[in-house]
Amino acid sequence: MNLISRDDFAIKASNFNLSDGLVLTRLTCGLFMLPHSLSKFADWAPAPGTVAFFGKVGFQPPELWVWIAGGSEAVFAILLILGICTRWSALGLASVMAVAAYSVFALKGFVWLANNGGFEYAVFFGVMLIGLALNEFKRRPLFGAMA
């Protein structure tokens, strides 16, 4: 079983080959996620609007959950940018985006467009990240070579 290996932690030139579409997608997802995670904070503390949103959705205590969400988004984004544990960081970030999409849906109902407070951004990122993870699992299957 190939859950994790030394190769998962290797930072190599191929992780930054911009002629590879999957590398470009991975880098873009990571780079775009960083400001998304940082937007949850103001002056190195959870932003009041973000805390209010988390509280309305039911995350208690909301300040703690802002740190958990923003921190995990930032860590997974950095891992994606560097190409470290790509399949697991992509799945972890997709999970965070699934919770984000569900939270917006639970609070506002079916509002798709992000500029109307909808969940399209989280769904888009989640699908992209699942695609990246699937590609990595095909490249290095968990259970040896797939026929």
PDB file of C-alpha atoms in Angstrom:
ATOM      1  CA  MET A   1       0.000   0.000   0.000  1.00  0.00           C
ATOM      2  CA  ASN A   2       1.439   3.328  -1.076  1.00  0.00           C
ATOM      3  CA  LEU A   3      -0.142   5.928   1.226  1.00  0.00           C
ATOM      4  CA  ILE A   4       2.911   8.161   1.440  1.00  0.00           C
ATOM      5  CA  SER A   5       6.546   7.930   0.449  1.00  0.00           C
ATOM      6  CA  ARG A   6       9.726   9.982   0.472  1.00  0.00           C
ATOM      7  CA  ASP A   7       8.924  11.021  -3.078  1.00  0.00           C
ATOM      8  CA  ASP A   8       5.786  12.793  -1.781  1.00  0.00           C
ATOM      9  CA  PHE A   9       8.068  15.219   0.081  1.00  0.00           C
ATOM     10  CA  ALA A  10      10.545  15.826  -2.747  1.00  0.00           C
ATOM     11  CA  ILE A  11      10.747  19.331  -4.146  1.00  0.00           C
ATOM     12  CA  LYS A  12      12.041  18.859  -7.657  1.00  0.00           C
ATOM     13  CA  ALA A  13      12.274  20.864 -10.858  1.00  0.00           C
ATOM     14  CA  SER A  14       9.425  18.893 -12.458  1.00  0.00           C
ATOM     15  CA  ASN A  15       7.102  20.301  -9.762  1.00  0.00           C
ATOM     16  CA  PHE A  16       7.493  23.673 -11.492  1.00  0.00           C
ATOM     17  CA  ASN A  17       7.428  22.683 -15.177  1.00  0.00           C
ATOM     18  CA  LEU A  18       4.972  25.274 -16.527  1.00  0.00           C
ATOM     19  CA  SER A  19       4.626  23.416 -19.826  1.00  0.00           C
ATOM     20  CA  ASP A  20       2.772  20.657 -17.912  1.00  0.00           C
ATOM     21  CA  GLY A  21      -0.900  21.586 -17.675  1.00  0.00           C
ATOM     22  CA  LEU A  22      -1.418  19.724 -14.408  1.00  0.00           C
ATOM     23  CA  VAL A  23       1.521  21.514 -12.800  1.00  0.00           C
ATOM     24  CA  LEU A  24       0.067  24.817 -13.974  1.00  0.00           C
ATOM     25  CA  THR A  25      -3.329  23.872 -12.523  1.00  0.00           C
ATOM     26  CA  ARG A  26      -1.759  22.797  -9.226  1.00  0.00           C
ATOM     27  CA  LEU A  27       0.245  26.000  -8.921  1.00  0.00           C
ATOM     28  CA  THR A  28      -2.749  28.154  -9.817  1.00  0.00           C
ATOM     29  CA  CYS A  29      -4.969  26.439  -7.258  1.00  0.00           C
ATOM     30  CA  GLY A  30      -2.338  26.896  -4.567  1.00  0.00           C
ATOM     31  CA  LEU A  31      -1.548  30.497  -5.463  1.00  0.00           C
ATOM     32  CA  PHE A  32      -5.204  31.533  -5.686  1.00  0.00           C
ATOM     33  CA  MET A  33      -6.014  29.809  -2.402  1.00  0.00           C
ATOM     34  CA  LEU A  34      -3.409  31.755  -0.392  1.00  0.00           C
ATOM     35  CA  PRO A  35      -5.190  35.144  -0.534  1.00  0.00           C
ATOM     36  CA  HIS A  36      -8.479  33.322   0.051  1.00  0.00           C
ATOM     37  CA  SER A  37      -7.125  31.918   3.306  1.00  0.00           C
ATOM     38  CA  LEU A  38      -5.504  35.194   4.351  1.00  0.00           C
ATOM     39  CA  SER A  39      -8.753  37.100   3.759  1.00  0.00           C
ATOM     40  CA  LYS A  40     -10.156  35.410   6.866  1.00  0.00           C
ATOM     41  CA  PHE A  41      -7.823  37.527   9.011  1.00  0.00           C
ATOM     42  CA  ALA A  42      -7.275  41.219   9.733  1.00  0.00           C
ATOM     43  CA  ASP A  43      -4.348  42.481  11.807  1.00  0.00           C
ATOM     44  CA  TRP A  44      -3.292  38.873  12.524  1.00  0.00           C
ATOM     45  CA  ALA A  45      -6.649  38.042  14.118  1.00  0.00           C
ATOM     46  CA  PRO A  46      -9.836  36.485  12.729  1.00  0.00           C
ATOM     47  CA  ALA A  47     -11.727  39.135  10.736  1.00  0.00           C
ATOM     48  CA  PRO A  48     -14.979  40.199  12.455  1.00  0.00           C
ATOM     49  CA  GLY A  49     -17.102  39.512   9.360  1.00  0.00           C
ATOM     50  CA  THR A  50     -15.641  36.043   8.985  1.00  0.00           C
ATOM     51  CA  VAL A  51     -16.202  35.302  12.674  1.00  0.00           C
ATOM     52  CA  ALA A  52     -19.830  36.458  12.325  1.00  0.00           C
ATOM     53  CA  PHE A  53     -20.349  34.210   9.286  1.00  0.00           C
ATOM     54  CA  PHE A  54     -18.862  31.169  11.028  1.00  0.00           C
ATOM     55  CA  GLY A  55     -21.072  31.851  14.054  1.00  0.00           C
ATOM     56  CA  LYS A  56     -24.234  32.131  11.898  1.00  0.00           C
ATOM     57  CA  VAL A  57     -23.427  28.837  10.210  1.00  0.00           C
ATOM     58  CA  GLY A  58     -23.069  27.150  13.603  1.00  0.00           C
ATOM     59  CA  PHE A  59     -19.340  26.738  14.080  1.00  0.00           C
ATOM     60  CA  GLN A  60     -18.663  27.253  17.791  1.00  0.00           C
ATOM     61  CA  PRO A  61     -16.494  28.904  18.938  1.00  0.00           C
ATOM     62  CA  PRO A  62     -16.314  30.748  15.610  1.00  0.00           C
ATOM     63  CA  GLU A  63     -12.891  32.310  16.223  1.00  0.00           C
ATOM     64  CA  LEU A  64     -11.329  28.861  16.615  1.00  0.00           C
ATOM     65  CA  TRP A  65     -12.958  27.631  13.423  1.00  0.00           C
ATOM     66  CA  VAL A  66     -11.706  30.657  11.497  1.00  0.00           C
ATOM     67  CA  TRP A  67      -8.167  29.741  12.591  1.00  0.00           C
ATOM     68  CA  ILE A  68      -8.737  26.096  11.603  1.00  0.00           C
ATOM     69  CA  ALA A  69     -10.205  26.967   8.193  1.00  0.00           C
ATOM     70  CA  GLY A  70      -7.721  29.711   7.337  1.00  0.00           C
ATOM     71  CA  GLY A  71      -4.773  27.750   8.667  1.00  0.00           C
ATOM     72  CA  SER A  72      -5.626  24.560   6.811  1.00  0.00           C
ATOM     73  CA  GLU A  73      -6.262  26.483   3.599  1.00  0.00           C
ATOM     74  CA  ALA A  74      -2.867  28.211   3.903  1.00  0.00           C
ATOM     75  CA  VAL A  75      -0.950  25.019   4.745  1.00  0.00           C
ATOM     76  CA  PHE A  76      -2.584  22.984   1.968  1.00  0.00           C
ATOM     77  CA  ALA A  77      -2.035  25.866  -0.498  1.00  0.00           C
ATOM     78  CA  ILE A  78       1.682  26.032   0.326  1.00  0.00           C
ATOM     79  CA  LEU A  79       1.980  22.248  -0.018  1.00  0.00           C
ATOM     80  CA  LEU A  80       0.287  22.435  -3.426  1.00  0.00           C
ATOM     81  CA  ILE A  81       2.532  25.262  -4.592  1.00  0.00           C
ATOM     82  CA  LEU A  82       5.626  23.265  -3.637  1.00  0.00           C
ATOM     83  CA  GLY A  83       4.235  19.977  -4.999  1.00  0.00           C
ATOM     84  CA  ILE A  84       4.513  18.265  -1.605  1.00  0.00           C
ATOM     85  CA  CYS A  85       2.054  15.435  -0.846  1.00  0.00           C
ATOM     86  CA  THR A  86      -0.001  16.693  -3.770  1.00  0.00           C
ATOM     87  CA  ARG A  87      -2.735  14.076  -3.727  1.00  0.00           C
ATOM     88  CA  TRP A  88      -3.319  14.432   0.019  1.00  0.00           C
ATOM     89  CA  SER A  89      -3.057  18.225   0.123  1.00  0.00           C
ATOM     90  CA  ALA A  90      -5.466  18.469  -2.827  1.00  0.00           C
ATOM     91  CA  LEU A  91      -7.953  16.165  -1.062  1.00  0.00           C
ATOM     92  CA  GLY A  92      -7.545  18.069   2.205  1.00  0.00           C
ATOM     93  CA  LEU A  93      -8.197  21.378   0.503  1.00  0.00           C
ATOM     94  CA  ALA A  94     -11.127  19.905  -1.452  1.00  0.00           C
ATOM     95  CA  SER A  95     -12.602  18.821   1.886  1.00  0.00           C
ATOM     96  CA  VAL A  96     -12.259  22.349   3.269  1.00  0.00           C
ATOM     97  CA  MET A  97     -13.959  23.693   0.124  1.00  0.00           C
ATOM     98  CA  ALA A  98     -16.779  21.149   0.514  1.00  0.00           C
ATOM     99  CA  VAL A  99     -17.424  22.406   4.047  1.00  0.00           C
ATOM    100  CA  ALA A 100     -17.283  25.999   2.777  1.00  0.00           C
ATOM    101  CA  ALA A 101     -19.782  25.292  -0.017  1.00  0.00           C
ATOM    102  CA  TYR A 102     -22.121  23.484   2.352  1.00  0.00           C
ATOM    103  CA  SER A 103     -21.861  26.316   4.889  1.00  0.00           C
ATOM    104  CA  VAL A 104     -22.847  28.947   2.337  1.00  0.00           C
ATOM    105  CA  PHE A 105     -25.660  26.715   1.094  1.00  0.00           C
ATOM    106  CA  ALA A 106     -26.916  26.081   4.643  1.00  0.00           C
ATOM    107  CA  LEU A 107     -26.982  29.805   5.379  1.00  0.00           C
ATOM    108  CA  LYS A 108     -28.259  31.230   2.070  1.00  0.00           C
ATOM    109  CA  GLY A 109     -29.821  28.349   0.186  1.00  0.00           C
ATOM    110  CA  PHE A 110     -29.074  27.733  -3.479  1.00  0.00           C
ATOM    111  CA  VAL A 111     -27.248  30.911  -4.465  1.00  0.00           C
ATOM    112  CA  TRP A 112     -24.742  29.989  -7.130  1.00  0.00           C
ATOM    113  CA  LEU A 113     -22.860  33.149  -8.088  1.00  0.00           C
ATOM    114  CA  ALA A 114     -20.093  34.210  -5.722  1.00  0.00           C
ATOM    115  CA  ASN A 115     -20.796  37.914  -6.303  1.00  0.00           C
ATOM    116  CA  ASN A 116     -24.255  37.270  -4.812  1.00  0.00           C
ATOM    117  CA  GLY A 117     -22.763  35.431  -1.819  1.00  0.00           C
ATOM    118  CA  GLY A 118     -23.062  32.029  -3.477  1.00  0.00           C
ATOM    119  CA  PHE A 119     -20.924  28.926  -3.338  1.00  0.00           C
ATOM    120  CA  GLU A 120     -19.629  28.708  -6.915  1.00  0.00           C
ATOM    121  CA  TYR A 121     -16.035  29.559  -5.891  1.00  0.00           C
ATOM    122  CA  ALA A 122     -15.842  26.757  -3.347  1.00  0.00           C
ATOM    123  CA  VAL A 123     -17.419  24.228  -5.729  1.00  0.00           C
ATOM    124  CA  PHE A 124     -15.087  25.218  -8.575  1.00  0.00           C
ATOM    125  CA  PHE A 125     -11.992  24.888  -6.407  1.00  0.00           C
ATOM    126  CA  GLY A 126     -13.229  21.613  -4.925  1.00  0.00           C
ATOM    127  CA  VAL A 127     -13.736  20.053  -8.354  1.00  0.00           C
ATOM    128  CA  MET A 128     -10.335  21.269  -9.600  1.00  0.00           C
ATOM    129  CA  LEU A 129      -8.648  19.870  -6.496  1.00  0.00           C
ATOM    130  CA  ILE A 130     -10.389  16.508  -6.786  1.00  0.00           C
ATOM    131  CA  GLY A 131      -9.207  16.364 -10.410  1.00  0.00           C
ATOM    132  CA  LEU A 132      -5.633  17.017  -9.290  1.00  0.00           C
ATOM    133  CA  ALA A 133      -5.866  14.352  -6.599  1.00  0.00           C
ATOM    134  CA  LEU A 134      -7.325  11.813  -9.044  1.00  0.00           C
ATOM    135  CA  ASN A 135      -4.479  12.453 -11.460  1.00  0.00           C
ATOM    136  CA  GLU A 136      -1.937  11.891  -8.700  1.00  0.00           C
ATOM    137  CA  PHE A 137      -3.663   8.671  -7.618  1.00  0.00           C
ATOM    138  CA  LYS A 138      -3.549   7.443 -11.233  1.00  0.00           C
ATOM    139  CA  ARG A 139       0.129   8.319 -11.438  1.00  0.00           C
ATOM    140  CA  ARG A 140       0.934   6.527  -8.179  1.00  0.00           C
ATOM    141  CA  PRO A 141      -1.867   4.143  -7.156  1.00  0.00           C
ATOM    142  CA  LEU A 142      -2.363   3.237  -3.502  1.00  0.00           C
ATOM    143  CA  PHE A 143      -2.364  -0.511  -4.178  1.00  0.00           C
ATOM    144  CA  GLY A 144       0.441  -1.062  -6.646  1.00  0.00           C
ATOM    145  CA  ALA A 145       0.104  -1.040 -10.399  1.00  0.00           C
ATOM    146  CA  MET A 146      -3.389  -0.824 -11.792  1.00  0.00           C
ATOM    147  CA  ALA A 147      -4.130  -2.918 -14.868  1.00  0.00           C
TER     148      ALA A 147
END
